[in-house]
Coordinates of C-alpha atoms and ligand atoms in Angstrom, one line a residue:
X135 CA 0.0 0.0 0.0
X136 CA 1.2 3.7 -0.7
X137 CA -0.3 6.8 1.0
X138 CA -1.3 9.5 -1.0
X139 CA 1.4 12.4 -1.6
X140 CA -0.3 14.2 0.7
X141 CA 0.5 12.2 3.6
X142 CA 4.0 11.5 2.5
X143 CA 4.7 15.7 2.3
X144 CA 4.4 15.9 5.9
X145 CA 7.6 16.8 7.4
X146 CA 9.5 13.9 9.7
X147 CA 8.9 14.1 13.2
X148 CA 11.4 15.4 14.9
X149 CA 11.1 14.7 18.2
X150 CA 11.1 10.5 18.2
X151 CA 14.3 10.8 20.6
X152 CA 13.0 12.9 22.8
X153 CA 9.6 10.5 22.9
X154 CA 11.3 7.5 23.8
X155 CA 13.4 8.8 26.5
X156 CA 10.1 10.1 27.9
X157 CA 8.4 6.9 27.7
X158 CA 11.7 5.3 29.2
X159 CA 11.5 8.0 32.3
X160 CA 7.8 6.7 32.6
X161 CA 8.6 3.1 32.5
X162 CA 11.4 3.6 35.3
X163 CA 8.7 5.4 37.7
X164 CA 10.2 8.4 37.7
X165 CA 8.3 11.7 38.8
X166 CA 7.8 13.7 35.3
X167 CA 6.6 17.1 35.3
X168 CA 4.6 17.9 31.7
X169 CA 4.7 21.5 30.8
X170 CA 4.8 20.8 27.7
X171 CA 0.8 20.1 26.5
X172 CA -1.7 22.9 26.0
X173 CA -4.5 21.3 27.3
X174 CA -5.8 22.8 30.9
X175 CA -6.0 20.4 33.5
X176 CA -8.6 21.7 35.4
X177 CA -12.4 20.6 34.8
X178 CA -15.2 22.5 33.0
X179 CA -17.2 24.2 35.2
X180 CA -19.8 22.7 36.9
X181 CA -22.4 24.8 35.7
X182 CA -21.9 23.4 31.9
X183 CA -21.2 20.1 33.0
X184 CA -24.8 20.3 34.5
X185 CA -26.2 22.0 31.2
X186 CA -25.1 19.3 29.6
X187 CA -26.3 16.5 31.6
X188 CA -29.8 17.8 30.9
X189 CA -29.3 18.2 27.4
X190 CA -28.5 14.9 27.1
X191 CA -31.7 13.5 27.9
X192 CA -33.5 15.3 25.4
X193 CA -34.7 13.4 22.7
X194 CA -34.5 15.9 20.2
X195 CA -30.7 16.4 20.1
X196 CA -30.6 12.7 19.6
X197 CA -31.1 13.3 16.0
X198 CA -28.5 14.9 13.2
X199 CA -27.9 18.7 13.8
X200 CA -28.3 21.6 11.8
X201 CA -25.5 21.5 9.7
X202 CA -24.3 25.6 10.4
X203 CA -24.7 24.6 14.1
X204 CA -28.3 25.6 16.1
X205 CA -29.4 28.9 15.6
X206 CA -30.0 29.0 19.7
X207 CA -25.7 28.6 19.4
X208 CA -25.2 30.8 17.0
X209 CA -27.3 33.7 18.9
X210 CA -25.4 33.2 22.5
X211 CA -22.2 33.6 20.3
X212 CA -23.5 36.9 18.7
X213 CA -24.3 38.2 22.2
X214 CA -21.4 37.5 23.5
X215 CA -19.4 39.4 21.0
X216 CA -21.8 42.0 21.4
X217 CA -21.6 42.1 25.1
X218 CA -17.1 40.9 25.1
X219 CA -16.0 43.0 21.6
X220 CA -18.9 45.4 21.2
X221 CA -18.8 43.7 17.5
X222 CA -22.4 43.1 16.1
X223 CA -23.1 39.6 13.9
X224 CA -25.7 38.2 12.2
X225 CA -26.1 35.2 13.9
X226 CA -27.7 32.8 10.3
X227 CA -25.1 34.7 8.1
X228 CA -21.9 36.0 10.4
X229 CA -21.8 33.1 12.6
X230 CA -20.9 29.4 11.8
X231 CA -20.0 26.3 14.2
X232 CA -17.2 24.2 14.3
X233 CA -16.4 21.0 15.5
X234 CA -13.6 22.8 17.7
X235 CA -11.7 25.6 15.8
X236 CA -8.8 23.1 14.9
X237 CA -11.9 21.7 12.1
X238 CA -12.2 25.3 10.9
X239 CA -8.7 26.4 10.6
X240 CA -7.8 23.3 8.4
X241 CA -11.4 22.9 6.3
X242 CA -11.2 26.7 5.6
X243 CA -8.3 26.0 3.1
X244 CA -10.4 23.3 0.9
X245 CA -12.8 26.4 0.4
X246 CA -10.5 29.2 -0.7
X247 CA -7.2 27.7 -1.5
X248 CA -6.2 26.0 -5.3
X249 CA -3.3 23.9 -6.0
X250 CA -0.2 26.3 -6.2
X251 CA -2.1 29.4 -4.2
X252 CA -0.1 31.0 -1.4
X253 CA -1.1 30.8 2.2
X254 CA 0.7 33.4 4.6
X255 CA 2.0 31.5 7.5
X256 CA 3.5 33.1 11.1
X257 CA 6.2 30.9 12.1
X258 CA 6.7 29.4 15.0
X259 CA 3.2 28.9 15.4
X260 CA -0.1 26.3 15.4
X261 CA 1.1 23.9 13.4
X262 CA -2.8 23.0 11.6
X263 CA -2.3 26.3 9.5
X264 CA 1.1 24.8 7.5
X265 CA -0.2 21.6 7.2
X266 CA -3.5 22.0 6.0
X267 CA -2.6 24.9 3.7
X268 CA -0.9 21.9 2.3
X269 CA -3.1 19.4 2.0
X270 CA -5.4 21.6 0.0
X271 CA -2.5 22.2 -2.6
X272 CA -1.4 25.3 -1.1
X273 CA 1.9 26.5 -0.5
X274 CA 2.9 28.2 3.1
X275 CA 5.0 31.3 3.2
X276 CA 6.2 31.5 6.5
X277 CA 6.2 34.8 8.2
X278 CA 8.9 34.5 10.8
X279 CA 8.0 35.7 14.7
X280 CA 10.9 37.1 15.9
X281 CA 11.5 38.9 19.4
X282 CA 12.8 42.0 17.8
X283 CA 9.6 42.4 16.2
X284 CA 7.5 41.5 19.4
X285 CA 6.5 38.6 17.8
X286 CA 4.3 40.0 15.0
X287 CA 5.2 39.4 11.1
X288 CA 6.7 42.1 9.5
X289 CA 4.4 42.7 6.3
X290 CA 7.1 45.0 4.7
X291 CA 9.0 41.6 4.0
X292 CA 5.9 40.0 1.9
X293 CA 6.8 40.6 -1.7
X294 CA 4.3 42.0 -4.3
X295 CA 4.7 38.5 -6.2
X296 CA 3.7 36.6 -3.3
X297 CA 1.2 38.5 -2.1
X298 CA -0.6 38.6 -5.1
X299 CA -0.6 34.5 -5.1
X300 CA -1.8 34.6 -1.4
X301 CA -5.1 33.4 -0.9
X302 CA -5.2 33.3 3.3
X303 CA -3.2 35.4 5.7
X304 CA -3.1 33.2 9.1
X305 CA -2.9 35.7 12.6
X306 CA -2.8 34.3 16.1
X307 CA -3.0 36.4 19.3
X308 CA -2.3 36.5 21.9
X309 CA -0.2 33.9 20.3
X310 CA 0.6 30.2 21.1
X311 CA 3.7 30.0 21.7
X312 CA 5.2 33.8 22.3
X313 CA 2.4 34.2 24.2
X314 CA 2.7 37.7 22.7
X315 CA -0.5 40.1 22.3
X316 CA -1.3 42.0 19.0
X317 CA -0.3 45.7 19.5
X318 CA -2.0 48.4 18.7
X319 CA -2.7 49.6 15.4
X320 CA -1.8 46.0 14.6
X321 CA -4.9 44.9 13.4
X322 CA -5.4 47.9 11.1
X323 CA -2.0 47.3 9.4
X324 CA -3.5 43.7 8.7
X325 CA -6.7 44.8 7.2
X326 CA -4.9 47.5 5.3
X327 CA -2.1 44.9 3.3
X328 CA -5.3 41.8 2.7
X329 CA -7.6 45.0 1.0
X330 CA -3.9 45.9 -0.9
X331 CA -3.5 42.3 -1.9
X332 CA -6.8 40.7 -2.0
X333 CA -6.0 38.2 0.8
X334 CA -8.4 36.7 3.4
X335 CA -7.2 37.0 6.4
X336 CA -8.3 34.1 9.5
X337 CA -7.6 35.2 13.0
X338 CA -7.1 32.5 15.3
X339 CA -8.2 33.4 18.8
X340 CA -8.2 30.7 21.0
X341 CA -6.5 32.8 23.6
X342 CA -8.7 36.0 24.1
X343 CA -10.5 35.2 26.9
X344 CA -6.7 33.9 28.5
X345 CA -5.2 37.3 29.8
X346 CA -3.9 38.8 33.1
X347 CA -3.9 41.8 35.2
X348 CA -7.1 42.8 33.1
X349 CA -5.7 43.8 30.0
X350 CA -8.3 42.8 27.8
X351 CA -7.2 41.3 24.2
X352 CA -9.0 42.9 21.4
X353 CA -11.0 40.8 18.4
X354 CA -9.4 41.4 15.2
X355 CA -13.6 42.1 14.1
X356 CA -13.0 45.5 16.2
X357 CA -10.6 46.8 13.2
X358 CA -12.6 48.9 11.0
X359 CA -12.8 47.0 7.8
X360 CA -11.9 43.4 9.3
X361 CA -15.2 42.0 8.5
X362 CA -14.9 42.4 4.3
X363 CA -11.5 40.9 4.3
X364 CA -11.7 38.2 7.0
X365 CA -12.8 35.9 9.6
X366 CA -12.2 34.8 13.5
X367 CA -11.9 31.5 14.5
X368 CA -13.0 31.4 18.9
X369 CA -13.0 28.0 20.4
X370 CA -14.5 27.3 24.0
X371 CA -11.1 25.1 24.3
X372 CA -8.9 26.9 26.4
X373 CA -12.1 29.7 27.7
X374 CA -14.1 27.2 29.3
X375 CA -11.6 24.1 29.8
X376 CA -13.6 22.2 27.0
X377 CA -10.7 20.5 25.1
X378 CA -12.4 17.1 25.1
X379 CA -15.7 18.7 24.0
X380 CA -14.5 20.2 20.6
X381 CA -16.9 23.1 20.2
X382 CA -15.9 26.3 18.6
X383 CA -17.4 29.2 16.1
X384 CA -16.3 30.8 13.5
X385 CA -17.6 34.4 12.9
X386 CA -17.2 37.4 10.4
X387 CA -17.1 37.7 6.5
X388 CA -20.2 35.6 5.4
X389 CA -19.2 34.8 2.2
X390 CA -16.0 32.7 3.9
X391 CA -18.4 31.1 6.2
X392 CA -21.0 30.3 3.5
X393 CA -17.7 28.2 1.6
X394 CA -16.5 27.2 4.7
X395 CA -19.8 25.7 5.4
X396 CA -20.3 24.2 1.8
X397 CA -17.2 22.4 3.1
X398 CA -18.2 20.9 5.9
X399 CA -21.7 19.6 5.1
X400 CA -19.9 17.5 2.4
X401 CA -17.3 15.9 5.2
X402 CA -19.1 16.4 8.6
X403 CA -22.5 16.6 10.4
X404 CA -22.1 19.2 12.5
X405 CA -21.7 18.7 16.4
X406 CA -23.9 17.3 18.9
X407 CA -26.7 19.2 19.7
X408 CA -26.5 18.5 23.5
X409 CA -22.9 20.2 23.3
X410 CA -24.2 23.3 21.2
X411 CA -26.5 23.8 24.0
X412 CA -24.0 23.8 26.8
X413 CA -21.4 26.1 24.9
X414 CA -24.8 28.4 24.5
X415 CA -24.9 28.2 28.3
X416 CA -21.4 28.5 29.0
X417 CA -21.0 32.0 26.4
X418 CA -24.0 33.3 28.4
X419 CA -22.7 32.9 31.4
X420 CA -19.2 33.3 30.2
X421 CA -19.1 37.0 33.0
X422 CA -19.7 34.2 36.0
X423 CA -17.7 31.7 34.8
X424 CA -14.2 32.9 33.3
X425 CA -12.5 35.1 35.8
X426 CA -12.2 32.1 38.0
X427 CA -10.0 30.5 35.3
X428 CA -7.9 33.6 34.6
X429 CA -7.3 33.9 38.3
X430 CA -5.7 30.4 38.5
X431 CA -3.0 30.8 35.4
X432 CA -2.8 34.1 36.6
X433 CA -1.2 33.2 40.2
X434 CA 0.3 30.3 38.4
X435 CA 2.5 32.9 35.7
X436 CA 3.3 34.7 39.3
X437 CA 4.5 32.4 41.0
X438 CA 6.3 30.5 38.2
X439 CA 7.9 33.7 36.5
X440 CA 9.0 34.8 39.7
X441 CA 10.6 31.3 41.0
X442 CA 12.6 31.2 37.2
X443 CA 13.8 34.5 37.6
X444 CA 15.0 33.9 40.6
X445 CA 16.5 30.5 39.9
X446 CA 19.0 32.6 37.2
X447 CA 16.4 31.8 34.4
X448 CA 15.6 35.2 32.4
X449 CA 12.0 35.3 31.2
X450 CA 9.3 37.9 30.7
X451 CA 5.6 37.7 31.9
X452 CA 2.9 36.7 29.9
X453 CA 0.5 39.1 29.3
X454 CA -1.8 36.4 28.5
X455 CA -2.1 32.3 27.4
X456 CA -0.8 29.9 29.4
X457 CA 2.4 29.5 28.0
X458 CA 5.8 31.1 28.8
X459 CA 8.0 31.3 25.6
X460 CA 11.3 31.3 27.4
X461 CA 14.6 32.3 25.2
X462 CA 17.9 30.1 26.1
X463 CA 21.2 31.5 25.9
X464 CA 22.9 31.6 22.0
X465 CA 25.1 28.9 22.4
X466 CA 22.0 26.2 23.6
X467 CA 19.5 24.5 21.2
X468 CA 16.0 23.8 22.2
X469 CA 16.3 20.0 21.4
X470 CA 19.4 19.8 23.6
X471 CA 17.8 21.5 26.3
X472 CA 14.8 20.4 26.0
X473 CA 16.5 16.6 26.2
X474 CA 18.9 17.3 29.2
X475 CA 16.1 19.2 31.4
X476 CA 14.1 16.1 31.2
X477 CA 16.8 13.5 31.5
X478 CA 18.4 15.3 34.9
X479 CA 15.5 17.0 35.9
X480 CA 12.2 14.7 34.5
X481 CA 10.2 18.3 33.1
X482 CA 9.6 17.9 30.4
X483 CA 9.0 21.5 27.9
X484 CA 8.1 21.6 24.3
X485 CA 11.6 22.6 22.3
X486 CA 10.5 25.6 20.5
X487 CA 11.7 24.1 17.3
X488 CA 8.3 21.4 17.7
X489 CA 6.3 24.4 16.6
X490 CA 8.0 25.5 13.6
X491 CA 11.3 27.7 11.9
X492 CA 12.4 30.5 14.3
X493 CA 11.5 28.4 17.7
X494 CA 15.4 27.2 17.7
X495 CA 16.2 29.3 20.4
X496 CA 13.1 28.8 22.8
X497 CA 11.2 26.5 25.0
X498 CA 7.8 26.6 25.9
X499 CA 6.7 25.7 29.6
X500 CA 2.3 25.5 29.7
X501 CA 1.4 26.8 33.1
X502 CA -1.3 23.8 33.2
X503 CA 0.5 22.0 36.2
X504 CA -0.7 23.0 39.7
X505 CA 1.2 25.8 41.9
X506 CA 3.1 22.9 43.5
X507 CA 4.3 21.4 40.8
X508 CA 5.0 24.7 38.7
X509 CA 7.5 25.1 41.9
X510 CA 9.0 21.6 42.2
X511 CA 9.5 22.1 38.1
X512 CA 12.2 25.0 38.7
X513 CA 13.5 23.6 42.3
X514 CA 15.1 20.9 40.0
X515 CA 15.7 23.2 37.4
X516 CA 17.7 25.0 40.0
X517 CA 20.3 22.2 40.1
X518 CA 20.7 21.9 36.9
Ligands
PLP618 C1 -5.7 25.1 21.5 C2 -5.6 26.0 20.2 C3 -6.7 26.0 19.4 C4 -8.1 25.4 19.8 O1 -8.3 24.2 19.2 P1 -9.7 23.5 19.3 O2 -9.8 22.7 18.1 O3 -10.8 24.6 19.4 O4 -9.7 22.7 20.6 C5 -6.6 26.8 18.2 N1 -5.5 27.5 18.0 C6 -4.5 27.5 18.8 C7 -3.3 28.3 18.4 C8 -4.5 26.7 19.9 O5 -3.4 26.7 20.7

């Protein structure tokens, strides 16, 4: 048997080494400390988990849902943009929902990208947006992240020729992994090169609703002119500790959504009804319920940050996400490091390298461990 080209494009993993020694680690009993997973390890809140309990025992969800996702969904979405962004949707035409972002990110590509188009790439970054651009046929431009930049692409260094092949410009932030926010004016410098170059532009923002010392992260649907050249991707993942539930939305330009959704009713069914119905609850309620979360990584970043500093380890804040994008010193690879903390020390980071070209440098620690074991983590780092 042979597997399709498009399987045998995508790039080696890396990181088999670093794997097995893991599993090794494991197999000898030793205590290893995970930072390296962006999946929260706290529960949903009760409230939804209730929701959903009674939602299950309807008999009307038990049937196939509405492929563009319940209209009751799609409303508590719109109001909570409204009442979060002060951004109006329509809910039937603006907003569209997902079987967790991830299944938006990658299916958007199959409804705007042909074999050969560009897709505009930011690098190191969420890996779906390379891939996928791929398996549609497209071809990723990378727009490097660098700290001297504050981790935003520099559009100056997008030539005319490829933005005129570029079908999709991919954003992110506050970003996974820098963990950096957009700035301001941002935004409008984004609109302003997809309206020069005819580009979509899909803002990933999975991290909004993770931010600190209540510095509120914008929606890139606040920039005046963001709806005609783009969308937003918003996932209850990392807002309401839903990984396992995979429930997201997509909202803005509605002729995206309306290909994006031609899409999916060809390759999915939409998600379960019962789950629409507890992310409706959980965006209504989403005032009650999120500060409670934020509070947690919040005193986590302190305590961490604070305890790395002090243990001689030079790293900034997060001004939101739950990861801490930590640069090493010039003469130390991320691999190495990444290999030799978890071999003397059993924490185990992601080597910035795992998510993409410019992470060489980095490692990134998730903040998803209790207090406790965010401060065991750097008392062994300590004796390193
Ligand atoms: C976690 C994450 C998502 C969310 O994915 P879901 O499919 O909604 O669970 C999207 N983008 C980034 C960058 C993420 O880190």
């Amino acid at each position: 048997m042979i597997y399709s080209k498009r399987i045998q494009q995508l790039p080696p993993y890396p990181f088999a080494d670093l794997d097995k020694k893991k599993a090794e680690l494991k197999a000898q009993g030793k205590d290893l400390i995970n930072l390296s997973i962006g999946d929260p390890d706290l529960p949903t809140p009760e409230p939804i988990v209730k929701c959903m309990q009674a939602a299950v025992a309807k008999a009307r969800h038990h049937q196939y849902p509405p492929y563009e996702g319940t209209l009751e969904f799609k409303e508590a979405a719109a109001r909570w943009y409204q009442r979060r962004f002060n951004v109006r949707l329509d809910p039937a035409s603006e907003v569209l929902a997902l079987i967790g972002s991830k299944e938006g990110i990658a299916n958007v590509h199959y409804a705007l990208v042909d074999p050969g188009d560009i897709v505009l790439v930011p690098t190191p970054g969420y890996p779906v947006y390379d891939v996928a651009a791929k398996f549609a046929g497209g071809i990723p431009f990378n727009m490097p992240l660098g700290k001297n930049k504050n981790f935003l692409p520099d559009f100056s260094l997008i030539q005319d020729k490829i933005g005129r092949k570029a079908k999709i410009m991919h954003l992110n932030y506050p970003n996974n992994p820098t963990a950096a926010p957009a700035s301001d004016g941002f935004f409008n410098d984004a609109v302003h090169f997809a309206k020069q170059h005819n580009i979509m532009i899909c803002h990933d923002a999975a991290y909004t609703e993770i931010y600190f010392d209540n510095r509120k992260p914008k929606s890139f649907l606040q920039t005046p002119g963001a709806k005609e050249v783009g969308i937003e991707f918003h996932s209850l993942s990392k807002t309401f500790n839903m990984t396992g539930w995979r429930i997201g939305f997509a909202v803005g330009n509605a002729e995206v959504l309306k290909g994006l959704a031609k899409i999916k009713t060809n390759v999915d069914s939409g998600q379960f009804t019962a789950v629409q119905e507890a992310a409706a609850f959980a965006l209504d309620h989403a005032e009650e319920l999120t500060p409670a979360i934020r509070a947690t990584y919040q005193k986590r970043r302190d305590i961490f940050v604070e305890a790395l500093n002090k243990a001689g380890f030079k790293v900034e804040a997060p001004k939101a996400t739950f990861y801490v994008w930590m640069e090493l010193s010039p003469e130390k690879t991320d691999v190495q490091f990444a290999d030799h903390l978890m071999r003397q020390t059993g924490v185990i980071v992601t080597p910035g390298s795992a998510v993409g070209e410019g992470g060489e440098n980095f490692i990134r620690f998730t903040l998803t461990a209790p207090e406790a074991r965010l401060k065991e983590a750097v008392g062994r780092m300590q004796q390193l």
